[in-house]
Short mmCIF file of C-alpha atoms in Angstrom, two decimals:
data_model
loop_
_atom_site.label_atom_id
_atom_site.label_comp_id
_atom_site.label_asym_id
_atom_site.label_seq_id
_atom_site.Cartn_x
_atom_site.Cartn_y
_atom_site.Cartn_z
CA MET A 1 0.17 -12.47 -20.86
CA GLY A 2 1.94 -10.23 -18.33
CA ILE A 3 2.68 -7.62 -20.99
CA LYS A 4 -0.95 -7.58 -22.07
CA LYS A 5 -2.11 -6.99 -18.48
CA LEU A 6 0.52 -4.30 -17.94
CA LEU A 7 -0.67 -2.54 -21.08
CA SER A 8 -4.27 -2.76 -19.86
CA LEU A 9 -3.29 -1.17 -16.53
CA SER A 10 -1.19 1.49 -18.28
CA TYR A 11 -3.97 2.32 -20.72
CA THR A 12 -6.53 2.76 -17.93
CA ALA A 13 -4.15 4.92 -15.89
CA LEU A 14 -3.46 7.06 -18.96
CA LYS A 15 -7.17 7.27 -19.74
CA SER A 16 -7.79 8.68 -16.25
CA ASN A 17 -5.91 11.84 -17.35
CA PHE A 18 -8.64 12.74 -19.79
CA VAL A 19 -11.95 11.20 -18.69
CA SER A 20 -13.65 10.16 -15.48
CA LEU A 21 -13.41 6.42 -15.01
CA ASP A 22 -16.66 4.52 -14.54
CA LYS A 23 -15.05 2.00 -12.17
CA PRO A 24 -11.83 1.78 -10.14
CA TYR A 25 -8.82 -0.11 -11.44
CA LYS A 26 -7.15 -0.30 -8.03
CA LEU A 27 -8.57 -1.83 -4.86
CA ASN A 28 -7.08 -1.05 -1.44
CA PHE A 29 -8.45 -3.89 0.68
CA ALA A 30 -7.86 -4.42 4.41
CA ILE A 31 -8.60 -8.12 4.80
CA THR A 32 -8.08 -8.06 8.58
CA MET A 33 -7.38 -5.64 11.39
CA HIS A 34 -5.74 -8.24 13.60
CA CYS A 35 -2.11 -7.27 14.17
CA GLN A 36 0.76 -8.39 16.41
CA SER A 37 2.58 -5.04 16.28
CA ARG A 38 2.27 -2.37 18.96
CA CYS A 39 3.19 0.64 16.83
CA LEU A 40 3.54 4.10 18.35
CA THR A 41 2.08 5.76 15.24
CA CYS A 42 -0.90 3.45 14.61
CA ASN A 43 -3.77 2.14 16.74
CA ILE A 44 -4.92 -0.73 14.54
CA TRP A 45 -3.39 -3.20 16.98
CA GLN A 46 -5.73 -1.92 19.72
CA LEU A 47 -8.82 -3.02 17.78
CA LYS A 48 -10.63 -6.23 18.63
CA PRO A 49 -12.17 -7.04 15.26
CA ALA A 50 -15.06 -9.47 15.09
CA GLY A 51 -17.28 -10.32 12.14
CA GLU A 52 -14.68 -9.63 9.47
CA LEU A 53 -15.56 -10.50 5.89
CA THR A 54 -15.46 -14.26 5.35
CA LEU A 55 -13.69 -15.96 2.47
CA GLU A 56 -17.01 -16.76 0.81
CA GLU A 57 -18.10 -13.12 1.09
CA ILE A 58 -14.82 -11.99 -0.45
CA ARG A 59 -15.29 -14.51 -3.26
CA GLU A 60 -18.73 -13.06 -3.95
CA PHE A 61 -17.32 -9.54 -3.96
CA ALA A 62 -14.58 -10.61 -6.38
CA ARG A 63 -17.11 -12.30 -8.70
CA LYS A 64 -19.38 -9.26 -8.84
CA ASN A 65 -16.56 -6.74 -9.38
CA ASN A 66 -14.30 -8.33 -11.98
CA TYR A 67 -12.37 -5.33 -13.27
CA PHE A 68 -9.50 -4.74 -10.85
CA LYS A 69 -6.04 -4.46 -12.34
CA TRP A 70 -4.16 -3.70 -9.13
CA ILE A 71 -5.02 -4.96 -5.66
CA GLU A 72 -3.29 -3.83 -2.50
CA ILE A 73 -4.05 -6.30 0.25
CA THR A 74 -3.40 -4.73 3.62
CA GLY A 75 -4.29 -4.94 7.31
CA GLY A 76 -3.58 -5.23 10.20
CA GLU A 77 -1.20 -8.02 9.31
CA PRO A 78 -2.47 -9.70 6.12
CA PHE A 79 -0.56 -12.93 6.70
CA LEU A 80 -2.55 -13.56 9.88
CA ARG A 81 -5.39 -14.64 7.59
CA SER A 82 -4.78 -18.31 6.88
CA ASP A 83 -6.90 -17.97 3.74
CA ILE A 84 -4.88 -15.15 2.16
CA VAL A 85 -3.90 -17.35 -0.79
CA GLU A 86 -7.55 -18.17 -1.49
CA ILE A 87 -8.43 -14.47 -1.23
CA VAL A 88 -5.85 -13.64 -3.90
CA ARG A 89 -7.03 -16.61 -5.96
CA ALA A 90 -10.60 -15.26 -5.88
CA PHE A 91 -9.51 -11.99 -7.47
CA ARG A 92 -7.17 -13.79 -9.90
CA ASP A 93 -10.07 -15.90 -11.12
CA SER A 94 -12.49 -13.00 -11.54
CA SER A 95 -10.38 -10.02 -12.62
CA LYS A 96 -8.84 -11.32 -15.83
CA ASP A 97 -6.68 -8.20 -16.29
CA LEU A 98 -5.23 -8.32 -12.76
CA TYR A 99 -1.58 -7.36 -13.18
CA ILE A 100 -0.21 -6.67 -9.71
CA VAL A 101 -0.86 -7.56 -6.08
CA THR A 102 0.94 -5.69 -3.31
CA ILE A 103 1.05 -6.79 0.34
CA PRO A 104 2.71 -5.19 3.39
CA THR A 105 3.90 -7.30 6.33
CA ASN A 106 5.32 -6.63 9.78
CA SER A 107 7.35 -9.90 9.47
CA LEU A 108 6.06 -11.15 12.85
CA THR A 109 4.17 -14.13 11.48
CA ASN A 110 6.15 -17.39 11.36
CA PRO A 111 8.56 -16.89 8.41
CA ASP A 112 7.94 -20.46 7.23
CA VAL A 113 4.25 -19.59 6.93
CA ILE A 114 4.90 -16.32 5.09
CA VAL A 115 7.33 -17.91 2.63
CA LYS A 116 4.95 -20.82 2.00
CA ARG A 117 2.03 -18.49 1.31
CA VAL A 118 4.14 -16.21 -0.87
CA ARG A 119 5.15 -19.20 -2.99
CA GLU A 120 1.53 -20.30 -3.26
CA ILE A 121 0.45 -16.82 -4.37
CA LEU A 122 3.25 -16.73 -6.94
CA GLU A 123 2.06 -20.07 -8.32
CA LEU A 124 -1.28 -18.43 -9.13
CA GLY A 125 0.44 -16.79 -12.08
CA ILE A 126 -0.31 -13.13 -11.38
CA PRO A 127 2.37 -11.19 -13.33
CA ARG A 128 3.64 -9.15 -10.36
CA LEU A 129 3.67 -9.64 -6.61
CA VAL A 130 5.34 -7.00 -4.44
CA LEU A 131 5.76 -7.22 -0.68
CA THR A 132 6.64 -4.36 1.65
CA LEU A 133 8.54 -5.35 4.80
CA SER A 134 7.90 -2.72 7.47
CA LEU A 135 11.20 -1.35 8.80
CA ASP A 136 11.12 1.96 10.68
CA GLY A 137 14.71 2.14 11.85
CA TYR A 138 17.84 0.24 12.81
CA ARG A 139 17.53 -2.59 15.34
CA GLU A 140 16.82 -0.80 18.64
CA LEU A 141 14.88 2.02 17.00
CA HIS A 142 12.61 -0.22 14.94
CA ASP A 143 11.82 -2.46 17.91
CA LYS A 144 10.96 0.61 20.02
CA ILE A 145 8.64 2.12 17.42
CA ARG A 146 6.97 -1.20 16.64
CA GLY A 147 6.73 -2.20 20.29
CA VAL A 148 7.95 -5.77 19.77
CA PRO A 149 11.45 -6.82 20.89
CA GLY A 150 13.26 -8.78 18.19
CA ASN A 151 11.07 -7.46 15.38
CA TYR A 152 14.06 -6.00 13.48
CA ASP A 153 15.86 -9.34 13.34
CA LYS A 154 12.71 -11.01 12.05
CA VAL A 155 12.46 -8.43 9.27
CA ILE A 156 16.06 -9.03 8.19
CA ASN A 157 15.58 -12.80 8.39
CA LEU A 158 12.46 -12.61 6.23
CA TYR A 159 14.31 -10.42 3.71
CA ARG A 160 16.97 -13.10 3.34
CA ARG A 161 14.37 -15.85 3.00
CA LEU A 162 12.44 -13.92 0.37
CA ASN A 163 15.63 -13.14 -1.52
CA GLU A 164 15.91 -16.85 -2.29
CA VAL A 165 12.33 -16.89 -3.52
CA ARG A 166 12.98 -13.87 -5.75
CA LYS A 167 15.66 -15.83 -7.61
CA GLU A 168 13.00 -18.33 -8.68
CA TYR A 169 10.20 -16.00 -9.75
CA LYS A 170 10.68 -13.20 -12.27
CA GLY A 171 7.57 -11.25 -11.24
CA PHE A 172 8.33 -11.17 -7.52
CA ASP A 173 9.90 -8.26 -5.67
CA PHE A 174 9.95 -6.72 -2.19
CA VAL A 175 11.18 -3.58 -0.46
CA PHE A 176 11.50 -2.18 3.05
CA GLY A 177 8.68 0.14 4.07
CA TYR A 178 9.91 3.03 6.23
CA THR A 179 7.36 5.32 7.91
CA MET A 180 8.87 8.67 8.90
CA SER A 181 7.66 10.09 12.21
CA SER A 182 8.89 12.10 15.17
CA TYR A 183 10.12 8.80 16.64
CA ASN A 184 12.70 8.24 13.89
CA SER A 185 13.32 11.82 12.78
CA ASN A 186 16.67 12.28 11.01
CA GLN A 187 17.38 8.54 11.15
CA LEU A 188 16.53 7.45 7.60
CA MET A 189 20.06 7.53 6.20
CA GLU A 190 21.48 6.07 9.39
CA THR A 191 18.99 3.23 9.05
CA LEU A 192 20.03 2.62 5.44
CA LYS A 193 23.68 2.62 6.50
CA ARG A 194 23.17 0.12 9.32
CA VAL A 195 20.96 -2.20 7.32
CA ARG A 196 23.57 -2.23 4.55
CA GLU A 197 26.10 -3.51 7.07
CA GLU A 198 24.01 -6.69 7.11
CA LEU A 199 22.77 -6.52 3.51
CA PRO A 200 25.54 -4.78 1.50
CA GLU A 201 23.68 -5.09 -1.80
CA LEU A 202 20.97 -2.61 -0.76
CA SER A 203 20.42 0.81 -2.34
CA GLY A 204 17.79 3.50 -2.00
CA ASN A 205 15.63 1.50 -4.42
CA ASP A 206 15.08 -1.03 -1.65
CA PHE A 207 13.42 1.52 0.65
CA HIS A 208 9.87 2.74 0.22
CA VAL A 209 9.08 5.77 2.40
CA ASN A 210 5.86 7.25 3.75
CA LEU A 211 5.12 9.98 6.28
CA ALA A 212 3.16 9.00 9.39
CA GLN A 213 -0.33 10.44 9.08
CA GLU A 214 -3.69 10.39 10.85
CA SER A 215 -6.76 8.49 9.75
CA ASP A 216 -9.96 7.74 11.63
CA ASN A 217 -11.13 4.94 9.33
CA TYR A 218 -7.81 3.13 8.87
CA TYR A 219 -5.03 3.90 11.37
CA HIS A 220 -7.62 4.81 14.02
CA ASN A 221 -5.21 7.44 15.37
CA GLN A 222 -7.15 10.63 14.65
CA GLY A 223 -6.08 13.42 17.00
CA ALA A 224 -2.78 11.76 17.89
CA GLY A 225 -0.75 13.80 15.41
CA SER A 226 2.14 14.68 17.71
CA PHE A 227 4.09 11.94 15.92
CA LYS A 228 3.75 13.62 12.52
CA VAL A 229 6.93 15.13 11.12
CA TYR A 230 6.96 17.76 8.39
CA GLY A 231 9.31 20.55 7.39
CA GLU A 232 12.62 21.20 5.70
CA GLY A 233 14.54 18.56 7.65
CA THR A 234 12.18 15.77 6.63
CA ALA A 235 12.19 16.92 3.01
CA ARG A 236 15.98 16.87 2.96
CA GLU A 237 16.03 13.34 4.40
CA ILE A 238 13.82 12.18 1.54
CA GLU A 239 16.01 13.95 -1.00
CA GLU A 240 19.12 12.29 0.46
CA LEU A 241 17.46 8.92 -0.06
CA ILE A 242 16.58 9.84 -3.64
CA LYS A 243 20.30 10.45 -4.33
CA THR A 244 21.06 6.84 -3.39
CA ARG A 245 18.55 5.40 -5.87
CA ARG A 246 19.67 3.65 -9.05
CA PHE A 247 17.83 4.45 -12.27
CA GLU A 248 15.97 1.41 -13.57
CA MET A 249 13.83 1.05 -16.68
CA ASP A 250 11.03 -0.39 -14.60
CA PRO A 251 7.62 1.36 -14.55
CA ALA A 252 7.19 0.73 -10.81
CA GLN A 253 10.61 2.22 -9.97
CA ILE A 254 9.97 5.23 -12.20
CA VAL A 255 6.63 5.93 -10.50
CA GLU A 256 8.22 5.34 -7.08
CA GLY A 257 10.90 7.93 -7.89
CA ALA A 258 8.21 10.44 -8.82
CA PHE A 259 6.32 9.60 -5.63
CA LEU A 260 9.37 10.32 -3.47
CA LYS A 261 10.03 13.67 -5.16
CA LYS A 262 6.44 14.72 -4.48
CA LEU A 263 6.71 13.33 -0.94
CA ALA A 264 9.51 15.83 -0.30
CA VAL A 265 7.20 18.59 -1.57
CA PHE A 266 4.45 17.32 0.72
CA ALA A 267 6.85 17.32 3.68
CA ARG A 268 7.80 20.95 3.00
CA THR A 269 4.33 22.33 2.37
CA GLY A 270 1.94 20.02 4.18
CA GLN A 271 -0.20 20.12 1.02
CA ALA A 272 -0.91 17.33 -1.44
CA PRO A 273 1.17 18.07 -4.55
CA LEU A 274 -1.42 16.63 -6.96
CA ARG A 275 -5.17 16.13 -6.97
CA SER A 276 -6.10 12.63 -5.90
CA ARG A 277 -8.11 10.07 -7.86
CA SER A 278 -9.93 8.80 -4.77
CA LEU A 279 -13.21 7.04 -5.59
CA GLU A 280 -12.38 7.23 -9.27
CA ALA A 281 -9.20 5.28 -9.96
CA SER A 282 -9.27 3.56 -6.57
CA VAL A 283 -11.38 2.71 -3.55
CA PHE A 284 -10.66 1.54 0.01
CA ILE A 285 -12.66 -1.27 1.59
CA ASP A 286 -12.05 -2.31 5.17
CA ASN A 287 -12.24 -5.68 6.92
CA MET A 288 -15.96 -5.24 7.68
CA GLY A 289 -16.86 -4.34 4.09
CA ASP A 290 -17.23 -0.60 4.72
CA ILE A 291 -16.47 1.44 1.59
CA TYR A 292 -14.42 4.64 1.72
CA PRO A 293 -12.78 6.95 -0.84
CA SER A 294 -9.33 6.26 0.65
CA ILE A 295 -7.50 5.08 3.75
CA MET A 296 -7.28 8.73 4.84
CA TRP A 297 -10.89 9.75 4.33
CA SER A 298 -13.49 8.50 6.81
CA LYS A 299 -16.50 9.43 4.66
CA LYS A 300 -18.26 6.08 4.41
CA ILE A 301 -20.34 5.66 1.25
CA GLY A 302 -21.68 2.15 1.81
CA ASN A 303 -21.10 -1.39 3.00
CA LEU A 304 -20.57 -4.46 0.84
CA ARG A 305 -22.96 -6.64 2.84
CA GLU A 306 -25.72 -4.06 2.57
CA ILE A 307 -25.42 -3.76 -1.23
CA GLY A 308 -25.08 -7.44 -2.06
CA PHE A 309 -21.32 -7.01 -2.70
CA ASP A 310 -21.97 -5.15 -5.98
CA LEU A 311 -19.84 -1.99 -5.84
CA SER A 312 -21.69 -0.43 -8.79
CA LYS A 313 -24.69 0.12 -6.51
CA VAL A 314 -22.86 2.85 -4.62
CA TRP A 315 -20.32 3.95 -7.22
CA ASN A 316 -22.69 6.52 -8.71
CA SER A 317 -24.68 7.25 -5.58
CA GLU A 318 -25.16 10.80 -4.34
CA GLU A 319 -22.60 10.13 -1.60
CA ALA A 320 -20.02 9.08 -4.22
CA ARG A 321 -20.79 12.08 -6.42
CA GLU A 322 -20.34 14.39 -3.43
CA VAL A 323 -16.93 12.85 -2.77
CA ARG A 324 -15.83 13.53 -6.34
CA ARG A 325 -17.08 17.10 -6.13
CA ALA A 326 -15.11 17.55 -2.92
CA VAL A 327 -11.95 16.23 -4.61
CA LYS A 328 -12.33 18.61 -7.55
CA GLU A 329 -12.98 21.55 -5.22
CA GLY A 330 -10.00 20.77 -3.00
CA ARG A 331 -12.06 19.71 0.03
CA GLU A 332 -10.50 16.29 0.37
CA PRO A 333 -8.48 15.57 3.55
CA VAL A 334 -4.82 16.34 2.96
CA GLN A 335 -2.91 13.17 2.11
CA TRP A 336 0.02 11.83 0.16
CA THR A 337 0.37 8.12 0.79
CA SER A 338 1.37 5.52 -1.76
CA CYS A 339 -2.04 3.83 -1.45
CA GLU A 340 -3.53 6.75 -3.38
CA ALA A 341 -0.55 8.76 -4.64
CA TYR A 342 0.43 6.37 -7.43
CA GLN A 343 -2.98 6.85 -9.04
CA SER A 344 -2.57 10.61 -8.64
CA LEU A 345 0.80 10.51 -10.40
CA THR A 346 -0.36 8.42 -13.34
CA GLY A 347 -3.62 10.37 -13.55
CA ASN A 348 -1.95 13.81 -13.64
CA ILE A 349 0.77 13.26 -16.23
CA PRO A 350 0.38 16.70 -17.91
CA LYS A 351 1.10 18.40 -14.59
CA LEU A 352 4.19 16.24 -14.09
CA ILE A 353 5.50 17.17 -17.53
CA PHE A 354 4.51 20.82 -17.63
#
């Protein structure tokens, strides 16, 4: 069953190289903006969200849009929603070709709760579940950037707890998520070194890297770009990490390797290395049901509550068509984040080869 769903995802991604898709195969979904972190590079934690989508509303959305093959559940801190398992179940029940669910966490929620909910999600039978444990530096550096004393130790503790779970479930994996910014400039390899002192089995494969960026509709940090870090030094840091990676015959690791190589290009040039597939292969929906092309693009094209939770009602609207024209003409906001970059990589294979 897992192979069949992987083939369905792969076929759709390959198809996106040659034709325009009539619906997205990936959903980036912020189920809450509540967050315990106090990050220097993100202002989500400053929000006071009220009226977030309810479980029943999410179930209705899942029922009326039953074609997702990849769902990235994000936040805020996703595990602050006590109904996260039921949210995943709703999409499992409706999207029969759902292959992978990815979830980031700041590791600040009670680890017993996280592990319990991870096990419950795994029991749903989705072929792949991947968690990203946010880790922006070694102990004192991570705690400073995240604004919560003791956060680093909670991340390492959760890693160890999840490592036991991974031994029981073939389709489960997790990595550290490292966001590069001016606050941890030139500290990536030092972080890997220090973390390996506690977890000697780690390699570059266990670190997923992004560059800190601005977004008005997601990070809510527009205009605060002094933390952004680009240039030759950042590119070289990324390339040093790439050298520590093991080659694995795993589609996710292969795509991740390609993502990192293009991330180094992005760091050097400040330009997206490939055209995105925003509002074609993927869509971003926030905690209030607002619909956007991506986490980096604040051009709202609708709201789930206003369209009866049927995404098709806005998918071919004039607003959506204008977004796609902007993408083709290079007028999209500059971005290269994994939320959208994976679809760009698999949807631009000829450019990767030639």
